[in-house]
Coordinates of C-alpha atoms in Angstrom, one line a residue:
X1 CA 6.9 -3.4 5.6
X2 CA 9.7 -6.3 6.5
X3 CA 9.8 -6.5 10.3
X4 CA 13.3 -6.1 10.0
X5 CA 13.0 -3.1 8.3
X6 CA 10.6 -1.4 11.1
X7 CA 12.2 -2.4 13.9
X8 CA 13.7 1.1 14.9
X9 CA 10.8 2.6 14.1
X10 CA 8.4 0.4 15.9
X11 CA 10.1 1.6 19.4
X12 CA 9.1 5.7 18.5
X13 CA 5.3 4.3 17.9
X14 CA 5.3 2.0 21.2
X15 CA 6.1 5.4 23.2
X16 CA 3.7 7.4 21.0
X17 CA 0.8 4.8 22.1
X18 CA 1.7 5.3 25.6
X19 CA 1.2 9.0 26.0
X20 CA -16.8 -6.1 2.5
X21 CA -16.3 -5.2 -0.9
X22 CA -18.7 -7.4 -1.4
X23 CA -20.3 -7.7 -5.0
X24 CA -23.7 -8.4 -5.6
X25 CA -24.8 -11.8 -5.2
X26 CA -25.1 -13.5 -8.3
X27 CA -25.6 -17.3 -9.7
X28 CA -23.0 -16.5 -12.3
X29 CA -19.4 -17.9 -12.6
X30 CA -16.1 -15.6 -11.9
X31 CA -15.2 -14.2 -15.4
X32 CA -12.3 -16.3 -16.7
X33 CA -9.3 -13.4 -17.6
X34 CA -6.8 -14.1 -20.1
X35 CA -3.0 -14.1 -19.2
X36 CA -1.9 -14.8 -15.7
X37 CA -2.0 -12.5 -13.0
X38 CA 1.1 -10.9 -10.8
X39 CA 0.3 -9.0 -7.3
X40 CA 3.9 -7.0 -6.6
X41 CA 4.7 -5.0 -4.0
X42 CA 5.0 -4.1 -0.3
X43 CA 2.6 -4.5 2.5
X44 CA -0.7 -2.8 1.5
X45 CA -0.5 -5.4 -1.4
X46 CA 0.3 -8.6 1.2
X47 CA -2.2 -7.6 3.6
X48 CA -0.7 -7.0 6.4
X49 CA -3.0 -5.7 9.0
X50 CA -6.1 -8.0 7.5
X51 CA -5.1 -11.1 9.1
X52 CA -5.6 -14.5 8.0
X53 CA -2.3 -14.7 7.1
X54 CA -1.1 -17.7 4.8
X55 CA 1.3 -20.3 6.4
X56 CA 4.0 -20.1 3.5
X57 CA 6.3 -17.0 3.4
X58 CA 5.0 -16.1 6.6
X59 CA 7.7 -13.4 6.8
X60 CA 6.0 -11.7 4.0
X61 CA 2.8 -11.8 5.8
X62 CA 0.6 -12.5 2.6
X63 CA -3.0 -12.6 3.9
X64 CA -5.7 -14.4 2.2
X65 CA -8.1 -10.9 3.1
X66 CA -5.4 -8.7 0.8
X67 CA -7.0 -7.6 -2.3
X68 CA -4.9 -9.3 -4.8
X69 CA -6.5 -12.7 -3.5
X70 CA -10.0 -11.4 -3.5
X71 CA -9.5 -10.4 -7.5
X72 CA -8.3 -13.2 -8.4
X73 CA -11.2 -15.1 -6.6
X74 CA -13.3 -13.4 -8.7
X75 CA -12.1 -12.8 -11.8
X76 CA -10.1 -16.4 -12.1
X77 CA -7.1 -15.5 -14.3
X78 CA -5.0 -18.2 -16.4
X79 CA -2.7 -18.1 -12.8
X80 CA -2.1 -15.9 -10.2
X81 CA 1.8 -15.2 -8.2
X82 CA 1.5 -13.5 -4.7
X83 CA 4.5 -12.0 -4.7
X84 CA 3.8 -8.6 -2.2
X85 CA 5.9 -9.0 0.7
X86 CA 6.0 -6.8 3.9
X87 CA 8.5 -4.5 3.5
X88 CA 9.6 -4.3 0.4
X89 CA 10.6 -1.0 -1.6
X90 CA 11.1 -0.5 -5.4
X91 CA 14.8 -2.2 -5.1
X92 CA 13.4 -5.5 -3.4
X93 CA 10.4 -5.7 -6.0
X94 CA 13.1 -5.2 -8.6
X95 CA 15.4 -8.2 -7.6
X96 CA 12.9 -10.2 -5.5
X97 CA 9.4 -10.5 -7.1
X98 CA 10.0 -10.0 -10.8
X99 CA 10.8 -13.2 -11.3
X100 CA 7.2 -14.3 -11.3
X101 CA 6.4 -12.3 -14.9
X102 CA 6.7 -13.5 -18.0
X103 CA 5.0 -12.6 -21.7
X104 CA 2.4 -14.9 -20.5
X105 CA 1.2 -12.5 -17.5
X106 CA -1.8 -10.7 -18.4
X107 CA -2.0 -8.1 -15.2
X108 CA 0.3 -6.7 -12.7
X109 CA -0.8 -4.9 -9.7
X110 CA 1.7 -3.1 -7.9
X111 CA 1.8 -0.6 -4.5
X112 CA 5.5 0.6 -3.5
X113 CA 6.8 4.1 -2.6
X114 CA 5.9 4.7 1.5
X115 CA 8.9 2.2 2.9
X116 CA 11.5 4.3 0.0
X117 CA 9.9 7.5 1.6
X118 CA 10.7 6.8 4.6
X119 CA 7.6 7.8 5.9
X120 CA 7.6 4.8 9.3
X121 CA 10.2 7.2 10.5
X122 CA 8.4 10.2 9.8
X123 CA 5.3 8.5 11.5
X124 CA 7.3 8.2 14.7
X125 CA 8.7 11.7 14.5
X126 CA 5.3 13.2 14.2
X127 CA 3.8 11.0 17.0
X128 CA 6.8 12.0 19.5
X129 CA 9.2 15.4 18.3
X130 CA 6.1 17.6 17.8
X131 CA 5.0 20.2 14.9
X132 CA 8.5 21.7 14.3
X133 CA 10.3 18.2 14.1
X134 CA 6.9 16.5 12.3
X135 CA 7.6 19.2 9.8
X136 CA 10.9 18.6 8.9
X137 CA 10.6 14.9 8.3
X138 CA 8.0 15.2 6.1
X139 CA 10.2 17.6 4.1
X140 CA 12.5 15.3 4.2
X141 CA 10.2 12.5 2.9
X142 CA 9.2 14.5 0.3
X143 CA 12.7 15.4 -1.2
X144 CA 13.3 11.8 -0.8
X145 CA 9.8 11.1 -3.3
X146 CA 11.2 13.7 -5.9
X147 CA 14.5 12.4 -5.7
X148 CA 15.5 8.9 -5.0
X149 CA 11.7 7.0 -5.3
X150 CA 11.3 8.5 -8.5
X151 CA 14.4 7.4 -10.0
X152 CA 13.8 4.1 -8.5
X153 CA 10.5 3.7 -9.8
X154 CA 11.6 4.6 -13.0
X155 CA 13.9 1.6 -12.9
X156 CA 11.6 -0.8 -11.8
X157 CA 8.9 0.1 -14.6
X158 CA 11.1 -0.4 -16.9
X159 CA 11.9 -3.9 -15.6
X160 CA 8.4 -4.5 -15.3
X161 CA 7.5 -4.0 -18.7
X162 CA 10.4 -5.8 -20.2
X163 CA 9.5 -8.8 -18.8
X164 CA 5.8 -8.6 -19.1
X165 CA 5.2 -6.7 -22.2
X166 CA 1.7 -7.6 -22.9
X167 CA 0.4 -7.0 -19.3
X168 CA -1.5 -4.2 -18.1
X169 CA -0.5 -2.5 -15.1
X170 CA -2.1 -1.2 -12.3
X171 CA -0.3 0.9 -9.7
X172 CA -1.9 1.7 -6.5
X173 CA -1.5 4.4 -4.5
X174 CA -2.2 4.8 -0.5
X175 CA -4.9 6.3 1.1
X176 CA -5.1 9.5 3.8
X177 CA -4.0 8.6 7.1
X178 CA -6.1 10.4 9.0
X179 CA -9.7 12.2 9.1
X180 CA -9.8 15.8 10.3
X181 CA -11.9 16.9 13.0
X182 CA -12.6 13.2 13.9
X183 CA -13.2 11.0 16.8
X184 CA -9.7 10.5 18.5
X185 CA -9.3 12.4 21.8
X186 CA -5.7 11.7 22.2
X187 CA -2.5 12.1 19.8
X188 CA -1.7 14.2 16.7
X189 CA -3.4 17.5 16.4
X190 CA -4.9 18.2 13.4
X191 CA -2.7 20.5 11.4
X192 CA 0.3 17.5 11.8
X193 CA -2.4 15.1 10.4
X194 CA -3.0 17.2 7.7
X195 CA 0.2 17.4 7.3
X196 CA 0.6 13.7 6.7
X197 CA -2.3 13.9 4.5
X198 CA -0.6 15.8 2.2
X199 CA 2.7 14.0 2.2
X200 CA 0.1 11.2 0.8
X201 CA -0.6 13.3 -1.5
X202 CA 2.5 14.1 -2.5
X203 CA 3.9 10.1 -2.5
X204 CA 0.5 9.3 -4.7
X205 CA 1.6 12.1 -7.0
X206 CA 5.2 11.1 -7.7
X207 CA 4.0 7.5 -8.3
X208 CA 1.1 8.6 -10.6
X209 CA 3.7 10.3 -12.7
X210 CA 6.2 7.9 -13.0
X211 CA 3.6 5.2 -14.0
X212 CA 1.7 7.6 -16.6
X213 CA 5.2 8.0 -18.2
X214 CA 5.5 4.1 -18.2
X215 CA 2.0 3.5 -19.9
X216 CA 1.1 2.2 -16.9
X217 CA -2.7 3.2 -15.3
X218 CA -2.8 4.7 -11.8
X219 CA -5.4 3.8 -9.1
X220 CA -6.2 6.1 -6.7
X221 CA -7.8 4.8 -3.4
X222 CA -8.1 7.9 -1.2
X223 CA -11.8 8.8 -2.6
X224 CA -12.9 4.9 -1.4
X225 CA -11.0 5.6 2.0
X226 CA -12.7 8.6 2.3
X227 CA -14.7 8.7 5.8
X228 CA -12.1 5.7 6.9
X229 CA -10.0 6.9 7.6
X230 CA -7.8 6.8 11.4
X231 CA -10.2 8.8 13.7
X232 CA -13.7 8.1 11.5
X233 CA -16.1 6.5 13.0
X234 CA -16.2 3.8 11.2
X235 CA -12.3 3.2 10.1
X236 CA -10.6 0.7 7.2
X237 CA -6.8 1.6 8.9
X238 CA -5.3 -0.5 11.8
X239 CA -4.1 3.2 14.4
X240 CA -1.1 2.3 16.7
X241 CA -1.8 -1.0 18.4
X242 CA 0.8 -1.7 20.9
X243 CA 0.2 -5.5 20.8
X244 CA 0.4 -5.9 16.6
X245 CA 2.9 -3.0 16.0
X246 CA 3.6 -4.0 12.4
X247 CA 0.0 -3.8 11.9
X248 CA 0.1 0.2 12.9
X249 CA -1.3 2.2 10.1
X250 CA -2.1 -0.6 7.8
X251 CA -5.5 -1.3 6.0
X252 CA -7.7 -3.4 8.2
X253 CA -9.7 -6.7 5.8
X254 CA -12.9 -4.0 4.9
X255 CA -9.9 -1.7 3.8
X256 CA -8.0 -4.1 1.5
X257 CA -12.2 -5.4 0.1
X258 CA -13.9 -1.9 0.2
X259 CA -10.9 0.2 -0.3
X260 CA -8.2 -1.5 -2.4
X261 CA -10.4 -4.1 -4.2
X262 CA -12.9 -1.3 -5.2
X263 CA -10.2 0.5 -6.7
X264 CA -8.2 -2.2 -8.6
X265 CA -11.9 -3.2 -10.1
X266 CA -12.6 0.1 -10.9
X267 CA -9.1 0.4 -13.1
X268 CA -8.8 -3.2 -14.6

């Protein structure tokens, strides 16, 4: 999400703190795939969190780790946009990214829906107001997924598919937070990480609908997550980290190649 955007929110986490895909190797050549291809969305799609981050659009933080870049690496389309930028919701897709599809584009991948949830301030709520308070802003969130995302969605499907009617689309949800019973001795209890969970759930559910309406085929990434979760042993998501805040709860470069790339291969 735009560091702009987070700014507030990055505060509530400081105090919180306080208290390879890899495919099979082979002599073969990348398979060639018609049409060009269009990564849009927010920061799961840039990368942020995987480093390596690419010297133009820096404010984006486009990293040459996120799984948009590894697809096309290996699949080689006609031409491929980077368009994901860090923080951007359904509205900024709509009137920033879109520009970059056309009725030659032959795929569109897309992952958008947590910064409209508002779900960085329900992160810091749950780190620091406790159950009660963690409660009601995930409520919140979630009226905010039935109401306003959806409707936003709606709106930038349609876009979507207007200006790249031949393309097939893949939206991508976002994995669980957190693993239950796991290996983190301090922070959230379990029943508010559960809760998060589900508000996942929830945000994964509203998007899945909306792009089924659309035509459009829905990825789900929690089952690759699944045991990497914040608190496995072995995790693909950045916890807080009061030196790269930004990177807080963001998909580490095994998360964007085992996790996202997995998924997006499995669906295209």
């Amino acid at each position: 999400m735009r560091q702009s955007r987070i700014a507030a929110g990055a505060c509530s986490l400081l105090l919180a703190a306080a208290c390879a895909f890899a495919a099979p190797a082979t002599a073969q050549a990348p398979r060639t795939v018609a049409g060009g291809y269009v990564a849009l969305g927010d920061s799961y799609s840039s990368g942020v969190g995987a480093g390596d981050y690419l010297a133009s659009g820096k404010e984006c933080k486009r990293s040459s780790r996120a799984f948009p870049v590894l697809w096309a690496e290996a699949h080689a389309p006609a031409s491929f946009s980077f368009a994901a930028c860090n923080g951007a919701g359904a509205k900024d897709v709509l009137t920033e990214q879109l520009g970059h599809l056309s009725t030659r584009t032959g795929l569109v991948t897309l992952t958008v829906g947590g910064h409209d949830s508002g779900f960085v301030g329900v992160l810091a709520t749950c780190a620091l107001g406790g159950a009660e308070r963690c409660l009601s802003a995930v409520s919140r969130s979630r009226a905010m997924m039935d109401g306003s995302l959806s409707a936003d969605l709606d709106r930038l499907y349609t876009a979507i598919r207007s200006r790249a009617p031949a393309a097939r689309v893949v939206v991508l949800g976002y994995p669980h937070l957190y693993h239950l019973s796991g290996s983190c001795a301090l922070g959230l209890p379990d029943g508010e990480r559960a809760t998060l969970n589900d508000a996942v759930d929830h945000l994964n559910a509203v998007i899945a609908q909306r792009a089924a309406v659309h035509g459009f085929t829905f990825a789900d990434v929690t089952a690759a997550f699944a045991g990497h979760e914040i608190c496995s042993s072995h995790p693909w998501l950045h916890s807080v980290d009061v030196f790269s805040i930004t990177e807080s709860y963001h998909p580490t470069a095994p998360g964007q190649s085992l996790g996202y790339l997995s998924a997006l291969t499995q669906a295209s």
